[in-house]
Coordinates of N, CA and C and ligand atoms in Angstrom, one line a residue:
M278 N 3.9 13.7 -24.6 CA 4.3 12.7 -23.8 C 3.4 11.7 -23.1
V279 N 4.1 10.4 -23.8 CA 2.7 9.1 -22.9 C 3.4 9.0 -21.1
M280 N 2.2 8.8 -20.8 CA 2.8 8.5 -19.1 C 1.8 7.5 -19.3
S281 N 2.6 6.4 -17.8 CA 1.9 5.4 -17.4 C 0.4 5.3 -16.7
N282 N 0.3 6.3 -16.1 CA -0.9 5.6 -15.6 C -1.7 7.7 -15.7
Q283 N -3.0 7.0 -15.3 CA -3.6 9.0 -15.6 C -3.4 9.6 -14.0
Y284 N -3.9 8.7 -12.9 CA -4.5 9.0 -12.0 C -3.3 9.2 -10.8
A285 N -2.3 10.4 -10.1 CA -1.8 9.5 -8.6 C -1.8 10.8 -7.8
I286 N -1.8 9.6 -6.2 CA -1.2 10.8 -5.3 C -0.4 10.6 -4.5
V287 N 0.8 11.5 -4.2 CA 1.2 11.2 -3.1 C 1.5 12.1 -1.9
G288 N 1.3 11.1 -1.3 CA 1.0 11.9 0.0 C -0.2 10.8 0.8
S289 N 0.2 10.0 1.5 CA -1.0 8.7 2.1 C -1.2 8.9 3.8
G290 N -1.5 10.8 4.1 CA -1.4 11.2 5.5 C -3.4 11.3 5.4
N291 N -3.9 12.7 5.8 CA -5.2 13.0 6.1 C -5.7 13.0 4.5
V292 N -4.9 13.8 3.7 CA -5.6 14.4 3.2 C -5.9 13.4 1.4
G293 N -4.1 12.7 1.8 CA -4.2 11.2 0.5 C -4.9 10.3 0.6
T294 N -5.4 9.9 2.4 CA -6.3 8.8 2.0 C -7.6 9.5 1.6
A295 N -8.3 10.5 1.9 CA -9.2 10.7 2.0 C -9.5 11.0 0.2
L296 N -8.9 11.6 -0.4 CA -8.8 11.4 -2.1 C -8.5 10.4 -2.4
A297 N -7.7 9.0 -1.7 CA -8.4 7.7 -2.2 C -9.4 7.4 -2.2
R298 N -9.9 7.5 -0.5 CA -11.3 7.2 -0.8 C -12.1 7.3 -1.9
L299 N -12.5 8.5 -2.5 CA -12.7 9.0 -2.9 C -13.0 8.6 -4.9
F300 N -11.4 8.5 -5.0 CA -11.3 7.9 -5.8 C -12.2 6.2 -5.8
S301 N -12.1 5.6 -4.8 CA -12.1 4.5 -4.6 C -14.0 4.4 -5.6
R302 N -14.7 5.4 -3.9 CA -15.8 5.6 -4.1 C -16.1 5.4 -5.4
A303 N -15.5 6.5 -6.2 CA -16.2 6.8 -7.8 C -15.4 6.0 -8.7
N304 N -14.9 4.8 -8.3 CA -14.8 3.6 -8.9 C -13.5 4.3 -10.2
I305 N -12.9 5.2 -10.0 CA -12.1 5.6 -10.4 C -10.2 5.0 -10.5
D306 N -9.2 4.3 -11.6 CA -8.4 3.7 -10.7 C -7.1 4.8 -10.4
V307 N -6.8 4.6 -8.8 CA -6.0 6.3 -8.8 C -4.4 5.1 -8.0
S308 N -3.2 5.9 -8.4 CA -1.8 5.5 -7.8 C -2.1 6.1 -6.0
I309 N -1.1 5.3 -5.6 CA -0.8 5.9 -4.6 C 0.6 5.7 -3.5
A310 N 1.1 7.0 -3.1 CA 2.5 6.6 -3.3 C 2.5 7.7 -2.0
N311 N 3.7 7.7 -1.3 CA 4.6 8.4 0.3 C 6.1 8.2 0.3
T312 N 6.5 8.2 1.1 CA 7.6 8.1 1.6 C 8.5 7.3 1.4
R313 N 7.7 5.9 2.4 CA 8.2 4.5 2.7 C 7.7 3.9 2.2
G314 N 7.0 3.9 0.8 CA 7.1 2.6 -0.3 C 6.0 1.8 -0.3
P315 N 5.5 1.7 -1.1 CA 4.1 0.9 -1.4 C 3.5 -0.5 0.2
D316 N 4.6 -1.1 0.1 CA 4.2 -2.0 1.7 C 3.5 -1.3 2.9
S317 N 4.3 -0.1 2.8 CA 3.9 0.2 3.2 C 1.6 1.2 3.6
L318 N 1.4 0.3 2.3 CA 0.2 1.0 1.8 C -0.7 0.0 1.9
R319 N -0.1 -1.1 2.3 CA -0.7 -2.3 2.0 C -2.5 -2.2 2.7
T320 N -2.3 -2.5 4.1 CA -3.7 -2.2 4.6 C -4.3 -1.2 4.2
L321 N -4.0 0.4 3.9 CA -4.6 1.0 3.0 C -6.1 0.4 1.6
T322 N -4.7 -0.1 0.7 CA -5.2 -0.7 -0.4 C -6.5 -1.8 0.0
A323 N -6.0 -2.5 1.0 CA -6.7 -3.7 1.9 C -8.0 -2.8 1.7
E324 N -8.5 -1.9 2.7 CA -9.7 -1.1 2.6 C -10.0 -0.7 2.0
L325 N -9.3 0.1 1.4 CA -9.9 0.5 0.3 C -10.3 0.2 -1.9
G326 N -10.0 -1.5 -1.5 CA -10.3 -2.1 -2.5 C -9.7 -2.1 -3.8
P327 N -10.4 -2.5 -5.1 CA -9.3 -2.7 -6.4 C -8.7 -1.6 -7.4
R328 N -9.5 -0.1 -6.6 CA -9.3 0.7 -7.9 C -8.0 1.5 -7.1
V329 N -7.5 1.4 -6.1 CA -6.1 2.1 -5.2 C -5.5 1.1 -5.3
H330 N -4.2 1.9 -6.0 CA -2.7 0.8 -6.0 C -1.6 1.5 -5.1
A331 N -1.0 0.7 -4.6 CA 0.2 1.5 -4.5 C 1.5 1.3 -5.0
V332 N 2.2 2.0 -4.8 CA 3.1 2.5 -5.6 C 4.3 3.1 -5.6
A333 N 5.5 3.6 -5.4 CA 7.0 3.5 -4.9 C 6.6 5.3 -5.6
V334 N 7.2 6.2 -5.7 CA 6.6 7.6 -5.5 C 7.5 7.6 -7.4
E335 N 8.3 7.1 -7.6 CA 9.1 7.6 -9.1 C 7.6 7.3 -10.2
E336 N 6.9 6.0 -9.6 CA 6.2 5.7 -10.2 C 4.7 6.4 -10.4
A337 N 4.9 7.3 -9.0 CA 3.7 8.0 -8.9 C 3.4 8.8 -10.1
L338 N 5.2 10.0 -10.3 CA 5.6 10.8 -11.3 C 5.1 10.7 -12.2
D339 N 4.6 9.7 -13.2 CA 4.5 8.9 -14.2 C 2.9 9.3 -14.3
S340 N 2.8 9.9 -13.9 CA 1.3 10.4 -14.7 C 0.5 11.5 -14.6
E341 N 0.0 11.4 -15.6 CA -0.8 12.9 -16.1 C -1.5 14.0 -14.7
I342 N -1.9 13.1 -14.1 CA -2.6 14.1 -12.7 C -2.1 13.5 -11.4
I343 N -1.2 14.7 -10.9 CA -0.2 14.1 -9.4 C -0.9 14.8 -8.4
F344 N -1.8 14.2 -7.1 CA -2.1 15.1 -6.7 C -1.8 15.4 -5.6
M345 N -0.5 16.4 -5.4 CA 0.3 16.3 -4.0 C -0.1 16.9 -2.7
A346 N -0.2 15.6 -1.7 CA -1.0 15.8 -0.5 C 0.3 15.6 0.5
I347 N 1.5 16.3 0.4 CA 2.0 16.1 1.2 C 2.5 17.8 2.5
P348 N 3.2 17.7 3.4 CA 3.6 19.7 3.8 C 4.0 20.0 3.1
W349 N 3.4 21.8 2.8 CA 3.9 22.5 2.1 C 5.7 22.8 2.3
S350 N 6.1 22.6 3.6 CA 7.4 22.0 4.0 C 8.1 21.7 2.7
G351 N 7.8 20.0 2.2 CA 7.8 19.3 1.4 C 7.9 19.5 0.5
V352 N 7.2 20.8 -0.2 CA 7.5 21.3 -2.1 C 8.2 21.3 -2.5
S353 N 9.5 21.9 -2.3 CA 10.5 22.6 -2.8 C 11.8 21.1 -3.2
T354 N 11.7 20.0 -1.7 CA 12.4 18.9 -2.2 C 11.3 18.2 -3.6
F355 N 10.3 18.0 -3.2 CA 9.5 17.0 -4.0 C 9.4 17.4 -5.6
G356 N 9.5 18.6 -5.8 CA 9.9 19.2 -7.0 C 10.9 19.3 -7.3
K357 N 12.1 18.5 -6.7 CA 13.2 18.6 -7.2 C 13.7 16.9 -7.5
L358 N 12.3 16.3 -7.8 CA 12.1 14.6 -8.2 C 12.5 14.7 -9.2
L359 N 12.0 15.6 -10.2 CA 11.8 16.0 -11.8 C 13.0 16.9 -12.5
D360 N 13.5 17.1 -12.7 CA 14.1 18.6 -13.6 C 13.1 18.8 -14.6
D361 N 11.9 18.5 -15.3 CA 10.8 18.4 -15.9 C 9.5 18.1 -15.5
W362 N 8.6 18.7 -15.5 CA 8.0 18.6 -15.1 C 6.0 18.7 -16.1
S363 N 7.3 18.9 -17.3 CA 6.1 19.3 -18.6 C 4.8 17.8 -18.6
G364 N 3.7 18.3 -18.8 CA 2.7 17.3 -19.8 C 2.0 16.7 -18.1
R365 N 2.3 17.3 -17.3 CA 1.8 16.8 -15.7 C 0.4 18.0 -15.4
I366 N -0.2 17.9 -14.4 CA -0.7 18.6 -13.9 C -0.9 18.4 -12.8
V367 N -0.6 18.7 -11.9 CA -0.2 18.8 -10.7 C -1.2 19.4 -9.1
V368 N -1.5 18.7 -8.7 CA -3.2 19.4 -7.9 C -2.3 20.0 -6.8
D369 N -2.6 20.9 -6.5 CA -1.6 21.5 -4.8 C -2.5 21.6 -4.1
T370 N -3.1 20.0 -3.2 CA -3.5 20.3 -1.9 C -2.9 21.1 -0.5
S371 N -2.0 21.5 -0.9 CA -1.4 22.2 0.7 C -1.9 23.4 0.8
N372 N -1.2 23.6 2.5 CA -1.5 24.7 2.7 C -0.3 25.5 4.0
A373 N 0.6 26.6 2.8 CA 1.0 27.1 3.6 C 1.5 28.2 5.2
H374 N 0.2 27.9 5.4 CA 0.2 29.1 6.1 C 0.8 29.1 7.7
W375 N 0.9 27.6 8.0 CA 2.0 27.2 9.1 C 2.7 26.3 8.9
A376 N 3.4 26.3 8.1 CA 5.0 26.1 8.1 C 5.8 27.6 8.1
P377 N 6.6 27.1 9.0 CA 7.4 28.2 9.9 C 8.4 28.8 8.8
G378 N 7.9 29.8 9.0 CA 9.2 30.8 8.1 C 8.5 31.3 6.5
W379 N 7.4 30.4 6.6 CA 6.5 30.7 4.5 C 6.8 32.0 4.2
E380 N 6.2 32.8 5.2 CA 5.8 33.9 4.7 C 7.6 34.4 3.8
E381 N 8.5 34.7 5.2 CA 9.6 35.3 3.9 C 10.1 34.4 2.9
I382 N 9.2 32.8 2.6 CA 9.8 32.2 2.0 C 9.3 32.6 0.2
V383 N 7.8 32.5 0.2 CA 6.8 32.9 -0.3 C 6.8 34.4 -1.4
Q384 N 7.6 35.6 0.0 CA 7.7 36.5 -0.6 C 6.7 37.7 -1.4
G385 N 5.3 37.8 -0.5 CA 3.9 38.5 -1.2 C 3.3 37.5 -1.9
R386 N 3.9 36.5 -3.2 CA 3.1 35.7 -3.9 C 1.9 34.7 -3.0
P387 N 1.0 34.4 -3.8 CA 0.2 32.9 -3.4 C 0.7 31.9 -3.6
S388 N 1.1 31.5 -2.3 CA 1.7 30.5 -2.6 C 1.7 29.2 -3.3
S389 N 0.9 29.2 -4.1 CA 0.5 28.1 -5.1 C 1.3 28.2 -6.1
E390 N 1.6 29.9 -6.4 CA 2.3 31.1 -7.7 C 3.3 30.3 -7.1
Y391 N 4.5 30.4 -6.1 CA 5.5 30.1 -5.6 C 5.6 28.6 -5.7
N392 N 5.1 27.9 -5.2 CA 4.9 26.5 -5.0 C 5.4 25.5 -6.9
A393 N 4.4 26.4 -7.9 CA 4.6 25.8 -9.4 C 6.1 26.5 -9.8
T394 N 6.7 27.2 -9.3 CA 8.3 27.6 -9.9 C 9.0 26.2 -9.1
Q395 N 8.3 26.1 -8.1 CA 9.7 24.9 -7.6 C 9.4 23.6 -8.2
L396 N 8.2 23.1 -9.2 CA 8.0 22.3 -10.3 C 8.2 22.9 -11.7
P397 N 8.5 22.8 -12.0 CA 9.5 23.4 -13.6 C 8.5 22.8 -14.7
G398 N 7.7 23.5 -15.2 CA 6.8 22.9 -16.6 C 5.6 22.2 -16.1
A399 N 5.6 21.9 -15.4 CA 4.0 21.2 -14.3 C 2.6 22.8 -14.6
S400 N 1.4 21.9 -15.2 CA 0.1 22.8 -14.9 C -0.1 22.6 -13.3
L401 N -0.4 23.6 -12.7 CA -0.5 23.2 -11.6 C -1.6 23.8 -10.9
V402 N -2.6 22.8 -10.0 CA -4.3 23.6 -9.7 C -4.5 24.0 -8.5
K403 N -4.1 24.6 -7.8 CA -4.7 24.6 -6.3 C -6.3 24.5 -6.1
G404 N -6.5 22.9 -5.0 CA -8.2 22.8 -4.7 C -7.4 21.5 -3.7
F405 N -8.6 21.4 -3.0 CA -9.2 20.3 -2.4 C -8.2 20.7 -0.7
N406 N -7.5 21.4 -0.6 CA -7.7 22.3 0.2 C -8.0 23.0 1.4
Q407 N -9.1 23.8 1.2 CA -10.1 24.4 1.8 C -10.9 23.5 2.9
L408 N -10.8 22.6 3.0 CA -12.3 21.5 3.8 C -11.1 20.5 4.4
P409 N -11.0 20.2 5.8 CA -10.6 19.4 7.1 C -10.9 17.9 6.0
A410 N -10.0 17.0 6.0 CA -9.5 16.2 5.2 C -11.5 14.8 5.5
G411 N -11.6 14.9 6.8 CA -12.4 14.3 7.3 C -13.9 14.8 6.1
V412 N -13.9 16.3 5.9 CA -14.9 16.3 5.8 C -15.3 16.5 3.6
L413 N -13.9 16.0 3.4 CA -13.8 16.0 1.6 C -14.3 15.3 1.5
S414 N -14.1 13.6 2.6 CA -14.1 12.3 2.0 C -15.6 12.0 2.5
S415 N -15.9 12.9 3.4 CA -17.3 12.5 3.9 C -18.3 12.0 2.8
E416 N -19.5 10.8 2.8 CA -20.0 10.8 2.0 C -21.7 11.9 1.7
L417 N -22.1 12.6 0.5 CA -22.9 12.7 0.5 C -23.7 12.1 0.0
D418 N -26.0 12.3 0.2 CA -26.5 11.5 -0.8 C -26.7 12.9 -1.5
P419 N -26.9 12.2 -3.1 CA -26.3 13.1 -4.8 C -28.4 13.8 -4.0
R420 N -28.9 13.5 -2.9 CA -30.4 14.0 -3.2 C -30.1 15.4 -2.7
I421 N -29.4 15.8 -1.7 CA -29.2 16.3 -1.1 C -27.9 17.8 -1.2
G422 N -27.5 17.1 -2.3 CA -26.7 17.9 -3.4 C -25.1 17.7 -3.2
R423 N -23.9 18.1 -4.4 CA -22.9 18.1 -3.7 C -21.9 19.4 -3.6
R424 N -21.4 18.5 -2.5 CA -20.4 19.2 -2.0 C -19.0 20.1 -2.9
V425 N -19.3 21.3 -2.6 CA -18.7 22.7 -3.4 C -16.7 22.2 -3.1
V426 N -16.3 22.4 -4.5 CA -14.6 22.1 -4.1 C -13.8 23.6 -5.2
F427 N -13.4 23.9 -4.5 CA -13.1 25.8 -4.9 C -11.7 25.2 -5.7
L428 N -11.3 25.9 -7.0 CA -10.1 25.3 -7.4 C -9.8 26.9 -8.3
A429 N -8.0 27.0 -8.4 CA -7.1 28.2 -8.3 C -6.6 27.6 -9.9
T430 N -5.7 28.6 -10.6 CA -5.3 28.5 -11.7 C -4.9 29.3 -12.6
D431 N -3.2 29.1 -12.7 CA -3.1 29.9 -14.2 C -2.7 29.7 -15.4
V432 N -2.8 28.0 -15.1 CA -3.4 27.4 -16.5 C -4.5 27.2 -17.0
P433 N -6.0 28.0 -17.4 CA -7.3 27.4 -17.3 C -7.4 26.2 -18.2
E434 N -6.4 25.3 -19.1 CA -7.0 24.4 -19.7 C -7.0 22.8 -18.7
A435 N -5.8 23.8 -17.5 CA -5.7 22.6 -16.4 C -7.0 22.2 -15.5
G436 N -6.9 24.1 -15.3 CA -8.4 24.4 -14.1 C -9.6 23.4 -14.4
D437 N -9.9 23.2 -16.1 CA -10.6 22.8 -17.0 C -10.7 21.1 -16.4
R438 N -9.5 20.6 -16.4 CA -9.8 18.9 -16.5 C -10.1 18.7 -15.1
I439 N -9.4 19.4 -13.6 CA -9.8 19.4 -13.2 C -11.2 18.9 -12.1
A440 N -11.9 20.3 -12.7 CA -13.0 20.6 -12.9 C -14.0 18.9 -13.2
R441 N -13.3 18.7 -14.4 CA -14.3 17.5 -14.7 C -14.0 16.1 -13.9
L442 N -12.7 15.9 -13.6 CA -12.4 15.0 -13.0 C -12.9 15.1 -11.2
A443 N -13.2 16.7 -10.6 CA -14.1 16.8 -9.6 C -15.6 16.5 -9.5
A444 N -16.2 16.7 -11.0 CA -17.2 16.1 -11.0 C -17.6 15.0 -11.0
D445 N -16.6 14.0 -11.8 CA -16.3 12.6 -11.4 C -16.3 12.0 -9.9
L446 N -15.1 12.7 -9.2 CA -15.7 12.5 -8.5 C -16.6 12.8 -7.5
G447 N -17.9 13.0 -7.7 CA -18.6 13.9 -6.7 C -19.0 15.2 -6.3
F448 N -18.1 16.1 -6.7 CA -17.8 17.5 -6.1 C -18.9 18.3 -7.4
S449 N -19.1 19.9 -7.0 CA -19.4 20.3 -7.6 C -18.5 21.2 -7.5
P450 N -17.5 21.0 -9.0 CA -16.0 22.5 -9.0 C -16.5 23.8 -9.0
V451 N -16.3 24.9 -8.6 CA -15.7 25.9 -8.3 C -14.7 26.4 -8.9
Q452 N -14.9 27.3 -10.1 CA -13.4 28.1 -10.8 C -13.4 29.5 -10.4
L453 N -11.9 29.8 -9.5 CA -12.1 30.7 -9.0 C -10.6 31.6 -9.5
G454 N -10.3 31.0 -10.6 CA -9.2 32.6 -11.8 C -8.3 31.7 -11.7
R455 N -6.9 32.8 -11.3 CA -5.9 32.7 -11.0 C -5.6 32.8 -9.3
F456 N -4.2 31.9 -9.4 CA -3.7 32.4 -8.0 C -4.1 33.4 -7.4
D457 N -3.5 34.4 -7.8 CA -3.4 36.4 -7.4 C -4.5 37.0 -7.4
E458 N -5.8 35.7 -8.0 CA -7.5 36.8 -8.1 C -7.7 35.5 -7.2
G459 N -8.8 35.1 -7.7 CA -10.0 34.4 -6.8 C -9.2 33.3 -6.0
G460 N -7.9 32.6 -6.0 CA -7.2 31.6 -5.7 C -6.3 32.3 -4.2
L461 N -6.7 33.2 -4.4 CA -6.4 34.0 -2.5 C -7.5 33.8 -1.6
L462 N -8.6 33.5 -2.5 CA -10.0 33.3 -1.5 C -9.7 31.9 -0.7
I463 N -8.9 30.9 -1.6 CA -8.2 29.8 -0.7 C -7.8 29.8 -0.3
Q464 N -6.2 30.4 -0.1 CA -5.3 30.3 0.3 C -6.0 30.8 1.9
T465 N -5.1 29.7 2.6 CA -5.2 30.0 4.5 C -4.6 31.1 4.9
P466 N -5.0 31.9 5.5 CA -6.4 31.7 6.5 C -7.4 32.3 5.3
H467 N -7.6 32.8 4.5 CA -8.5 33.4 4.0 C -10.0 33.3 3.7
A468 N -11.3 33.9 2.9 CA -12.4 33.9 3.0 C -13.0 32.8 3.2
L469 N -12.4 31.7 2.1 CA -13.6 30.4 2.1 C -12.9 29.0 2.7
V470 N -11.9 29.0 3.4 CA -11.0 28.3 3.5 C -11.9 28.1 5.3
L471 N -12.2 26.7 5.2 CA -13.2 25.4 6.6 C -14.5 26.7 6.3
R472 N -14.7 26.8 5.1 CA -16.2 26.7 4.3 C -16.3 26.0 3.9
S473 N -18.0 25.3 4.2 CA -18.3 24.2 3.9 C -19.3 24.4 2.8
F474 N -19.2 24.2 1.4 CA -20.7 24.4 0.7 C -21.2 23.3 -0.1
V475 N -22.5 23.5 -0.5 CA -22.8 22.2 -0.6 C -23.8 22.9 -1.4
E476 N -23.5 22.5 -3.5 CA -24.9 22.9 -4.1 C -26.0 21.9 -3.8
R477 N -27.0 22.7 -3.9 CA -28.5 21.7 -3.8 C -28.6 21.8 -5.3
P478 N -29.2 20.6 -5.7 CA -29.7 20.4 -6.9 C -31.4 21.4 -7.0
F479 N -31.6 21.9 -8.4 CA -32.1 22.5 -9.1 C -33.8 21.9 -8.8
R480 N -34.1 21.7 -8.4 CA -36.3 21.6 -8.3 C -37.3 22.2 -9.4
Ligands
NAP13 N1 -5.3 17.6 7.1 C1 -5.8 18.1 6.7 O1 -7.3 18.0 6.9 C2 -5.9 19.2 5.7 C3 -7.2 19.4 4.8 C4 -6.7 20.0 4.0 C5 -5.6 20.8 3.5 N2 -3.9 20.2 4.1 C6 -3.0 20.1 3.1 O2 -2.1 19.3 2.6 C7 -1.5 18.5 2.7 C8 -1.0 17.3 3.9 O3 -1.4 17.1 5.0 P1 -2.1 15.8 5.7 O4 -3.2 16.5 7.3 O5 -2.5 15.1 4.5 O6 -0.4 15.6 5.9 P2 0.4 14.4 7.0 O7 -1.1 13.7 7.2 O8 1.1 14.4 7.6 O9 0.2 13.6 5.6 C9 1.4 13.5 4.8 C10 2.4 12.8 3.3 O10 3.4 13.1 2.7 C11 3.9 12.6 2.9 N3 5.2 13.1 2.0 C12 5.8 13.6 2.1 N4 6.8 14.4 1.8 C13 6.5 13.5 0.7 C14 8.0 13.9 -0.6 N5 8.6 14.0 -0.4 N6 6.9 12.2 -1.5 C15 6.5 11.7 -0.7 N7 5.8 12.1 -0.2 C16 5.5 12.7 0.9 C17 4.2 11.5 3.6 O11 5.0 10.5 3.4 P3 4.8 9.4 4.9 O12 3.4 9.0 4.7 O13 5.5 8.5 4.0 O14 5.8 9.7 5.8 C18 2.4 11.2 4.3 O15 1.9 10.2 4.2 C19 -0.7 19.7 3.7 O16 0.0 20.2 3.3 C20 -1.8 20.0 4.3 O17 -1.4 21.5 4.7 C21 -4.4 19.0 5.1

C-alpha cells in the first residue's frame, strides 16, 4: 500500500503540539490534524514553520506513521475511522489511567494491547507517553545528552522503525519489549511514568 504522507500527528493539544515542535526542530516534514480542521491550526503552523502541515484527519490517516495524540477515551471512536489500518504504524501516546471506567474496558490487559484491538491491522507502538509534553519537547544540549523515550510493541519491526524516527527527532530510544512485558513499565502509574532520563554521551 502506498501512502501519501510519511508522518502525521492526530491531535494538536499538549502532546500533538510538542511532537510537531520536535519534527519542526529536526527538519522533518509532518502533517497535523485535529477534530476542528486545518483552519484551526494556522496559528500553530505559522509558529512552527514550513515542515508542519495542517491537514484534515482523513489526510493524516493516509500516512505510514501516525502519532495518536488524543485522549484515551477517544481511541475507540478514532479506530472506527478506518475499517482496516494495515500498512500503518500508530504511535500510541495515550494514558488510559485517568479515563473513567478504563479498568472495566481493558479487562486486565495492557491499555495499548486493548488500543491495538480498536485499530485492526495497525502496528501499534506505545511511546512518547510517559513524560509531560513540555518536557518531551524541551530542548536539550546534545553535549549534555539525549532525552530517553521508552517504546513498547508487540510488532518488533514497528518498534525498530519508531526507534529510528525517535533518534532522528533527537532522542535516545529504549525498547522495552512487548506491551505485557516491559511495556507495563510505561503504563500509568507504573515505574517509568513521569521519570525523565537523559543518556549521557560516552567520553
Ligand atoms: N498532556 C501531557 O503532558 C501528556 C503527556 C503524555 C501523554 N499524554 C497523553 O496524550 C494524549 C493527548 O493528551 P493531550 O494532553 O495532548 O490532550 P489535549 O490537549 O486534550 O488534546 C487532544 C487533541 O486530540 C484531538 N482529538 C480528540 N479526538 C480526536 C479524533 N477522534 N480525531 C482527531 N483529533 C482528535 C483534539 O482535537 P481538537 O483540538 O479539535 O479538540 C485535541 O487536539 C492523552 O491520551 C494523554 O493521556 C499527555
